[in-house]
Short mmCIF file of C-alpha atoms in Angstrom, two decimals:
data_model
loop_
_atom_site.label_atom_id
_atom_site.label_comp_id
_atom_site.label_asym_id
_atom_site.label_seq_id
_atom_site.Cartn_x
_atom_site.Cartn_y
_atom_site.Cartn_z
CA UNK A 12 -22.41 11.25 -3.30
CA UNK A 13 -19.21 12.06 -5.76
CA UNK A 14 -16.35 12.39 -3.83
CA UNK A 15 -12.94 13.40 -4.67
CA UNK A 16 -9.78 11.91 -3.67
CA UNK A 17 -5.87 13.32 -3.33
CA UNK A 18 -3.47 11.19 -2.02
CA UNK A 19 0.27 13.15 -1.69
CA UNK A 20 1.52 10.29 0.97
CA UNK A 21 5.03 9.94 -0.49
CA UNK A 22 6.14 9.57 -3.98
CA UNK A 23 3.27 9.69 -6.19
CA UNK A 24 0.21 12.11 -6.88
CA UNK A 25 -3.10 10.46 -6.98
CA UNK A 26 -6.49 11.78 -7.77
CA UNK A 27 -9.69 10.06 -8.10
CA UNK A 28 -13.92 10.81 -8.25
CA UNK A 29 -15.61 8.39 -6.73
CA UNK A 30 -19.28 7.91 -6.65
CA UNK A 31 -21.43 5.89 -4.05
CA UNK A 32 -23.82 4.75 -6.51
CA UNK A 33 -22.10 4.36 -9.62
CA UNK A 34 -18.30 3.33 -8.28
CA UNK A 35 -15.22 4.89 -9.42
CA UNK A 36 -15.87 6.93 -12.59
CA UNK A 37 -12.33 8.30 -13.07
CA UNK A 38 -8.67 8.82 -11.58
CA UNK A 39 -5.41 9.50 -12.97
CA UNK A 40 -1.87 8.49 -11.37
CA UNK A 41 1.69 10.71 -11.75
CA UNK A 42 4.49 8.42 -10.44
CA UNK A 43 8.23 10.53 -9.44
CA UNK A 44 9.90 7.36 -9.63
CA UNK A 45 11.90 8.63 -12.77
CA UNK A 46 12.53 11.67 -10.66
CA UNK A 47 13.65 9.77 -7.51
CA UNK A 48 15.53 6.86 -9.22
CA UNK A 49 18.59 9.72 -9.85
CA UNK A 50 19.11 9.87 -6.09
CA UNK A 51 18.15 6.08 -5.18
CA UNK A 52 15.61 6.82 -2.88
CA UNK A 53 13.02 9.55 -2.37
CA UNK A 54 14.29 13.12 -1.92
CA UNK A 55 11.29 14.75 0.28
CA UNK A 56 11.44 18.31 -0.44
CA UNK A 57 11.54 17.71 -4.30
CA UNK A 58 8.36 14.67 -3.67
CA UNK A 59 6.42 17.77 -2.22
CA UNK A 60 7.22 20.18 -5.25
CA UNK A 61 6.00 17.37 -7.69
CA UNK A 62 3.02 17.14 -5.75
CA UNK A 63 2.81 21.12 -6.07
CA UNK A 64 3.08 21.22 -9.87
CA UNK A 65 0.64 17.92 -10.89
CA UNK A 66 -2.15 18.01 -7.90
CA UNK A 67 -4.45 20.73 -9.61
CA UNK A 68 -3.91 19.60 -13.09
CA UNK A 69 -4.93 15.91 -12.56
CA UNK A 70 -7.65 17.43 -10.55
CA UNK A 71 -8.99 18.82 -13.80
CA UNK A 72 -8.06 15.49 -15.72
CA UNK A 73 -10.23 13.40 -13.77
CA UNK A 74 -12.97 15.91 -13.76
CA UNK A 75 -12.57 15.47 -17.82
CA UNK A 76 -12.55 12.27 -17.72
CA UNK A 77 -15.68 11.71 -15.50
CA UNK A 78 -17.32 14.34 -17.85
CA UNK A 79 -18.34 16.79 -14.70
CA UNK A 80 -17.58 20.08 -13.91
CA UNK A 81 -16.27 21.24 -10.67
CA UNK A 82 -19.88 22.59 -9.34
CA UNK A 83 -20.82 18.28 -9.52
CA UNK A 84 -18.88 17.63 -6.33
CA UNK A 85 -20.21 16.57 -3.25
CA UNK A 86 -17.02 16.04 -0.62
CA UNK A 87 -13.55 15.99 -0.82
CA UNK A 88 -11.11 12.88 0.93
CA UNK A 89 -7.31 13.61 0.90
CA UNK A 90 -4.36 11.62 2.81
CA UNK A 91 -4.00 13.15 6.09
CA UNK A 92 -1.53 10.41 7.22
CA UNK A 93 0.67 9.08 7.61
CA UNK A 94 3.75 9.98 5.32
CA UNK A 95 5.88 12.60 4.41
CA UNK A 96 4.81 16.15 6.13
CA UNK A 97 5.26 18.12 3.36
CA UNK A 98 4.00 15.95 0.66
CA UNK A 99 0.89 15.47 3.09
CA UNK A 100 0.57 18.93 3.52
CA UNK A 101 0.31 19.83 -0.21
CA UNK A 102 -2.41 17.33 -0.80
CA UNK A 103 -4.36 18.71 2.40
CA UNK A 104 -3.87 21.94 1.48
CA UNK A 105 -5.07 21.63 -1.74
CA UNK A 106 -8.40 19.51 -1.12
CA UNK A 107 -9.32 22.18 1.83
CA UNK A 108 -9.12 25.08 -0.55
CA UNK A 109 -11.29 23.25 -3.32
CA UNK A 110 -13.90 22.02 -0.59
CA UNK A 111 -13.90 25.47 0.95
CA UNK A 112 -13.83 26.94 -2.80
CA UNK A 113 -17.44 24.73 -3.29
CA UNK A 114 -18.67 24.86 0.13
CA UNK A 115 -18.67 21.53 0.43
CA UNK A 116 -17.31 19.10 3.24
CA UNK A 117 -14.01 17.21 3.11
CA UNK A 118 -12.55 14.66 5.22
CA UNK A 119 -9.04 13.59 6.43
CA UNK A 120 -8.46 9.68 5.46
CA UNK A 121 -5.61 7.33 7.24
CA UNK A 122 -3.60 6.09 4.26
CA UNK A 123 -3.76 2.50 5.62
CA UNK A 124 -7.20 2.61 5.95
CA UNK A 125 -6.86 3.21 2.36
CA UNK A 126 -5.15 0.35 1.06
CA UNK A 127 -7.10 -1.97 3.56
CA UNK A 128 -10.37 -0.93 1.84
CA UNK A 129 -9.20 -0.49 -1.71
CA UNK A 130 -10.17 -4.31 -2.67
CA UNK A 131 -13.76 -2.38 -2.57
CA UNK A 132 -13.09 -1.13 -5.77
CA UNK A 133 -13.17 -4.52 -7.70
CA UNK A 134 -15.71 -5.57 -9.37
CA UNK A 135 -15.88 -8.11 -6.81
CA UNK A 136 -15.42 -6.91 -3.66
CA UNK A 137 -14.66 -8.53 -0.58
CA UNK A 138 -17.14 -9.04 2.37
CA UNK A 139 -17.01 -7.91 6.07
CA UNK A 140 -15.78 -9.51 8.80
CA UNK A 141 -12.61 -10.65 7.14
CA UNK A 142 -8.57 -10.86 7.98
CA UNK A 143 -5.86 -8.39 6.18
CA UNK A 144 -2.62 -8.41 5.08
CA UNK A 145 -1.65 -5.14 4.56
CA UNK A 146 1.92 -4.95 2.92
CA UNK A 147 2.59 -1.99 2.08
CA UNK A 148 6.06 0.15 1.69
CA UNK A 149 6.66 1.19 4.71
CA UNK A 150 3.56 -1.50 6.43
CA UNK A 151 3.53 -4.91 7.23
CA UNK A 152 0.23 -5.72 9.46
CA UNK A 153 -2.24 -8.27 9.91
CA UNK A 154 -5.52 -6.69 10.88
CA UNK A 155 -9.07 -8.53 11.87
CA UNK A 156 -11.30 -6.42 9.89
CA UNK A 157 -15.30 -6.59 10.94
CA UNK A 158 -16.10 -3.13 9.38
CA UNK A 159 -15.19 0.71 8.08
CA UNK A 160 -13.15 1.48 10.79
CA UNK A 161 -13.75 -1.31 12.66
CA UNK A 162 -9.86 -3.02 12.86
CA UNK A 163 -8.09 -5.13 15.41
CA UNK A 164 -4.32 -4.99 15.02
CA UNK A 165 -3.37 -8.61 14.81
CA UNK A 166 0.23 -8.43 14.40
CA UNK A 167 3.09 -6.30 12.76
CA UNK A 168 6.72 -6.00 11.96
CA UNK A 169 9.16 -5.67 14.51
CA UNK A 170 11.66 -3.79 12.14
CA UNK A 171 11.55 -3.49 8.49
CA UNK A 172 9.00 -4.17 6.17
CA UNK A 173 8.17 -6.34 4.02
CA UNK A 174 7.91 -3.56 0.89
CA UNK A 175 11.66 -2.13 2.77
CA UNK A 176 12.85 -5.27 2.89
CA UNK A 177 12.30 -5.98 -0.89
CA UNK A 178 13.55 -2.33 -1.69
CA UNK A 179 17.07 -2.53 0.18
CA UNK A 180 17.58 -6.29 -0.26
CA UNK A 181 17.17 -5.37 -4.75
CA UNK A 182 20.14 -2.61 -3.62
CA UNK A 183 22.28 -4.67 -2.46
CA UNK A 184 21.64 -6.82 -5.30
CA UNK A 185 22.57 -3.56 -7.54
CA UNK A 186 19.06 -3.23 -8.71
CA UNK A 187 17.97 0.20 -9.32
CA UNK A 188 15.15 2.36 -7.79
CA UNK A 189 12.50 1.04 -6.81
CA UNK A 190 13.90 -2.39 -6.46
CA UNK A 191 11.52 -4.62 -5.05
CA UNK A 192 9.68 -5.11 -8.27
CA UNK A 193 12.92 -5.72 -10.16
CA UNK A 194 13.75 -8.14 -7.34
CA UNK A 195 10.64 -10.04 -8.33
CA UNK A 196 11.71 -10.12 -11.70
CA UNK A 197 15.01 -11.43 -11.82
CA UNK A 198 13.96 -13.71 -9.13
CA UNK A 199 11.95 -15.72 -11.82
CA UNK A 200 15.10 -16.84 -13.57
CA UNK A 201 16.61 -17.27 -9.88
CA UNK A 202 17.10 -21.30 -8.33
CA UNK A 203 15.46 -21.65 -5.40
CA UNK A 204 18.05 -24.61 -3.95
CA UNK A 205 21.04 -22.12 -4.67
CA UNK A 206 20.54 -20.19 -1.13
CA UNK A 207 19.20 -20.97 2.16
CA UNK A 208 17.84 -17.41 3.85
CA UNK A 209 16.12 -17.69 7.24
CA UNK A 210 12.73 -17.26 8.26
CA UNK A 211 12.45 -14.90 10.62
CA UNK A 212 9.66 -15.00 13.52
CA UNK A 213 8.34 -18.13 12.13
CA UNK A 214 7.70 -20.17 14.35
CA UNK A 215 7.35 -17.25 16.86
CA UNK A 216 3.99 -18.36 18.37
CA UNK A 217 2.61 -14.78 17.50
CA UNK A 218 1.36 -12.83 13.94
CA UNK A 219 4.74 -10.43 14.59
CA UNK A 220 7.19 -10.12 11.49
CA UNK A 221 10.61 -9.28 11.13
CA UNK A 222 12.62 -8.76 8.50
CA UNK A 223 15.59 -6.81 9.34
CA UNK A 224 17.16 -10.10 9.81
CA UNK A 225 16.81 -11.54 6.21
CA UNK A 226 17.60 -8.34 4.22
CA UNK A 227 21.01 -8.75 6.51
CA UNK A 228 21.24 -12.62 5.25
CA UNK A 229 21.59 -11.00 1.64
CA UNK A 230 24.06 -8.83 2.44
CA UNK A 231 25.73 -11.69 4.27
CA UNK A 232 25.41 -13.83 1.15
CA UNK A 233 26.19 -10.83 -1.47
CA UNK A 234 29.43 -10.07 0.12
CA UNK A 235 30.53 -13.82 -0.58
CA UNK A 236 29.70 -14.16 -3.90
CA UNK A 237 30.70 -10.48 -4.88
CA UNK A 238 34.07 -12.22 -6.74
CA UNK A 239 31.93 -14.37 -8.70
CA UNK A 240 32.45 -13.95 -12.20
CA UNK A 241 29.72 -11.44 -13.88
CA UNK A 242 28.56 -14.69 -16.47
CA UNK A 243 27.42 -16.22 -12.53
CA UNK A 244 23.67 -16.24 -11.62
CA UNK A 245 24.05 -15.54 -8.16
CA UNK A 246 22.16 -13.00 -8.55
CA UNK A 247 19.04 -14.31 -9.23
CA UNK A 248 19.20 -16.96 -7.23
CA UNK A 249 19.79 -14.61 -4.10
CA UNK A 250 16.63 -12.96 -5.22
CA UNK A 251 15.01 -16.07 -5.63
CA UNK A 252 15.89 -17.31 -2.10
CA UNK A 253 14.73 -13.89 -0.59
CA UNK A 254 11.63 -13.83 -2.24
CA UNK A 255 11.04 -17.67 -1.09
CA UNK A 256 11.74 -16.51 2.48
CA UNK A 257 9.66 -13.66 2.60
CA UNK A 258 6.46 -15.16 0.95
CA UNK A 259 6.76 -18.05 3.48
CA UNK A 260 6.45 -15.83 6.40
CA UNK A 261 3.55 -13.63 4.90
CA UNK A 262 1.45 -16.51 3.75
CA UNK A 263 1.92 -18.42 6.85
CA UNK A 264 1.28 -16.37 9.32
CA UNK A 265 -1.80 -15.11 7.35
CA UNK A 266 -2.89 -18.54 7.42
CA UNK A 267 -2.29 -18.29 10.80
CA UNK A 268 -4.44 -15.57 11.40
CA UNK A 269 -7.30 -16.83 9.85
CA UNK A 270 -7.02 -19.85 11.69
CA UNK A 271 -7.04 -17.99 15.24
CA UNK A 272 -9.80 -15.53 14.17
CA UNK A 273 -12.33 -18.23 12.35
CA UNK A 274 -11.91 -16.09 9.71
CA UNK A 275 -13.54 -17.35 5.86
CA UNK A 276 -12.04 -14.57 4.10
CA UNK A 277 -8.22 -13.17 3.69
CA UNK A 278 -7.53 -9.72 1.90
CA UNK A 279 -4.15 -8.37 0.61
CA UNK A 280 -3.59 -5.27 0.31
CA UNK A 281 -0.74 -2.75 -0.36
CA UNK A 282 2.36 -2.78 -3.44
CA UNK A 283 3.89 -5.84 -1.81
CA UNK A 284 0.45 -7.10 -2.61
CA UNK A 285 1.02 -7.45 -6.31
CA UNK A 286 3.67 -9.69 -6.11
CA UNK A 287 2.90 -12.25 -8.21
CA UNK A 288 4.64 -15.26 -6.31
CA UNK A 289 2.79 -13.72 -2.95
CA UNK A 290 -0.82 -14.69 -4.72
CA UNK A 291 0.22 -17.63 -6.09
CA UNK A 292 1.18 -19.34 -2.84
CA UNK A 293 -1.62 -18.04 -1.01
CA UNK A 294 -4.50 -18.85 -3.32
CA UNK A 295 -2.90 -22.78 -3.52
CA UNK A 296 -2.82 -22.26 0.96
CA UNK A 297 -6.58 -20.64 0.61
CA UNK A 298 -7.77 -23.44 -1.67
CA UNK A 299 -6.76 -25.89 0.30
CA UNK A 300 -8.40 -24.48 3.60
CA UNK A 301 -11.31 -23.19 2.33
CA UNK A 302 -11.11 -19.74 2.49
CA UNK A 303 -11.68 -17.43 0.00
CA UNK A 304 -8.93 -15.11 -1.30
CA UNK A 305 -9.60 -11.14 -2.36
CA UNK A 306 -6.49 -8.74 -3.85
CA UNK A 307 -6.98 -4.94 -5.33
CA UNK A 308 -6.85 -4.67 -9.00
CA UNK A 309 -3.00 -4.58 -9.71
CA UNK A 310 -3.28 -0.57 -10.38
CA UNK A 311 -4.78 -0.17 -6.91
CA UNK A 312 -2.03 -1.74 -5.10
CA UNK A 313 0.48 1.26 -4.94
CA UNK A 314 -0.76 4.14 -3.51
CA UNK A 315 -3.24 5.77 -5.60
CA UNK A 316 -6.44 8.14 -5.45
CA UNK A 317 -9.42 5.81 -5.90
CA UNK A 318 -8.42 3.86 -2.63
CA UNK A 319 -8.82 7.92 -0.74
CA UNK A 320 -11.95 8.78 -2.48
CA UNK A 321 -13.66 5.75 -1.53
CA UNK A 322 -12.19 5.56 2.32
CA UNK A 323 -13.26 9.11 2.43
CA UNK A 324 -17.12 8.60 0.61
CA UNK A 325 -17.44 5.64 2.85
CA UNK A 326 -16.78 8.04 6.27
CA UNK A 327 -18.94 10.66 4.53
CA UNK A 328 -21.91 9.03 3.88
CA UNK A 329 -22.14 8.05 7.89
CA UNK A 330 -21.50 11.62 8.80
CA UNK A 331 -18.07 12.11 9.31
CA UNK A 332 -16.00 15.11 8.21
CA UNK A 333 -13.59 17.98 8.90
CA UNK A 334 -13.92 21.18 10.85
CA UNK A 335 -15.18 24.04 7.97
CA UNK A 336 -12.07 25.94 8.64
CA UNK A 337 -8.03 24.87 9.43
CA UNK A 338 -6.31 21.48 8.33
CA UNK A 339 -3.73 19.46 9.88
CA UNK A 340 -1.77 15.98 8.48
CA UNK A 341 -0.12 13.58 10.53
CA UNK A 342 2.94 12.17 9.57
CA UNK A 343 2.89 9.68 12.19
CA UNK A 344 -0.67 8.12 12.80
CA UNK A 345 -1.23 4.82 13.91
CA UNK A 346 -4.11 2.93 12.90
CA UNK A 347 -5.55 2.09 16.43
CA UNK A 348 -6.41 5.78 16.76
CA UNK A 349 -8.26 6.03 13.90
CA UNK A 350 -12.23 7.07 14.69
CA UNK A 351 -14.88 4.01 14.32
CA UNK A 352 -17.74 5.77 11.96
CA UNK A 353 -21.19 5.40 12.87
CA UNK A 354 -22.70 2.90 11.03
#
């Protein structure tokens, strides 16, 4: 089955073809962040206009690139939540029209659902029943995963998340839109014995984040050094400290997790997932306890269309799929009330 994917969550316009045989045979990726960076955040109404003016065309791109025409379609997957309403609603709207266009069925995929599965596009993929960390922007969850849409919320944030946390700790920093992977970067120059940043939750005796806390411990810290002269590293070494703080809780409490569950396997998933000190400290923590360690390619760690067209070939292939007629998106969704397929 070849199955298309559109993914208009927030700020970027993804589209994908999938197959179930053959794996992902093309996708193609417009980013606003150029568009957004002028206002230092994303801007909604314009997000959904973007989405307006580049979801058809890099329909036809991928459809290029795959070498197939329109006709060679079998289904059609597009974010139905959660996110932004409108940006949601141009994605939906456009995948119903094409799969009512070809007569062919379409289905409504939870962007979290997603991310969680999109390690399923490596070339070595991850095998079921296994523990998530899903850090994403606006996402931080650990999840016992036994199948497609077979999750057990294991813990979440409280408050920010980790992705937030990154994004409006780099602000205060100065760092432009989006920050959090400029934080990463000047954090590599940063010294780690500069600052001492909490830990929030910890030691908490559950797999709940926080992080509201430590984004305020920057500000805190900023505020004092902000009469530093400008030849000063502070800096980086704030970054550095943040970044130190916030790894510790993920990969702890992920090794946590595993521990409680029996769990042999750990998958990361989501933009925060790319962070490059992130894997480093939990492959050494996996090593060392025997499990084994899975992460999306880097380009499938941000939200993207390959991660939708295989959620939604995955819920086809069992059966699953929208009424013929009508659409709907859900801004708010949690993941608990997301349908188990039939297997």
């Amino acid at each position: 089955m070849r199955v298309l994917g559109i993914e208009t969550s927030c700020d970027e316009t993804g589209v994908a073809l999938y197959d179930t045989e053959r794996g992902l045979l093309a996708h193609a990726l417009h980013s606003q962040i150029d568009m957004h960076a002028l206002y230092g955040g994303v801007v909604p109404e314009l997000a959904s206009r973007d989405h307006i003016r580049h979801g058809a065309l890099l329909v036809q791109q991928v459809l290029r690139d795959a070498g197939l025409e329109m006709k060679d379609i079998d289904g059609v997957a597009y974010t139905e939540g959660p996110g932004l309403a409108g940006a949601l609603l141009v994605g939906a709207g456009l995948a119903k029209a094409l799969a009512f266009g070809l007569n062919k069925p379409a289905i409504g995929v939870h962007h979290l659902e997603g991310h969680l599965l999109s390690p399923l596009l490596a070339a070595d993929p991850p095998p079921f029943p296994h523990v998530a960390l899903l850090v994403s922007g606006g996402h931080t969850q650990l999840m016992d995963v036994a199948g497609v849409g077979r999750y057990t919320l294991l813990g979440e944030t409280i408050d920010d998340a980790a992705g937030e946390a990154f994004d409006k700790s780099a602000k205060l920093l100065g760092l432009p839109y989006p920050g959090g992977p400029k934080l990463a970067r000047l954090a590599e120059t940063g010294d780690p014995k500069r600052f001492s940043l909490p830990r929030p939750l910890l030691h908490s005796g559950d797999l709940n984040f926080s992080f509201a806390g430590l984004k305020t411990a920057v500000l805190t810290q900023a505020r004092k050094c902000a009469d530093l002269p400008d030849t000063d590293p502070w800096r980086a070494d704030l970054a550095r400290a943040f970044e130190d703080a916030a790894v510790d809780v993920l990969s702890k409490k992920a090794m946590t997790a595993l521990k409680q569950t029996g769990r042999k396997v750990l998958v990361v998933a989501g933009g925060v997932g790319a962070n490059q000190r992130l894997r480093a400290t939990l492959n050494a923590l996996c090593a060392k306890a025997g499990v084994k360690v899975y992460y999306p390619d880097l380009q499938f760690c941000t939200d993207n269309g390959a991660m939708i067209a295989l959620a939604g070939a995955l819920r086809l292939v069992r059966g699953q799929r929208d009424a013929q007629t009508g659409f709907n998106v859900r801004p708010r969704w949690p993941l608990a009330e997301l349908d188990t397929p039939p297997v």
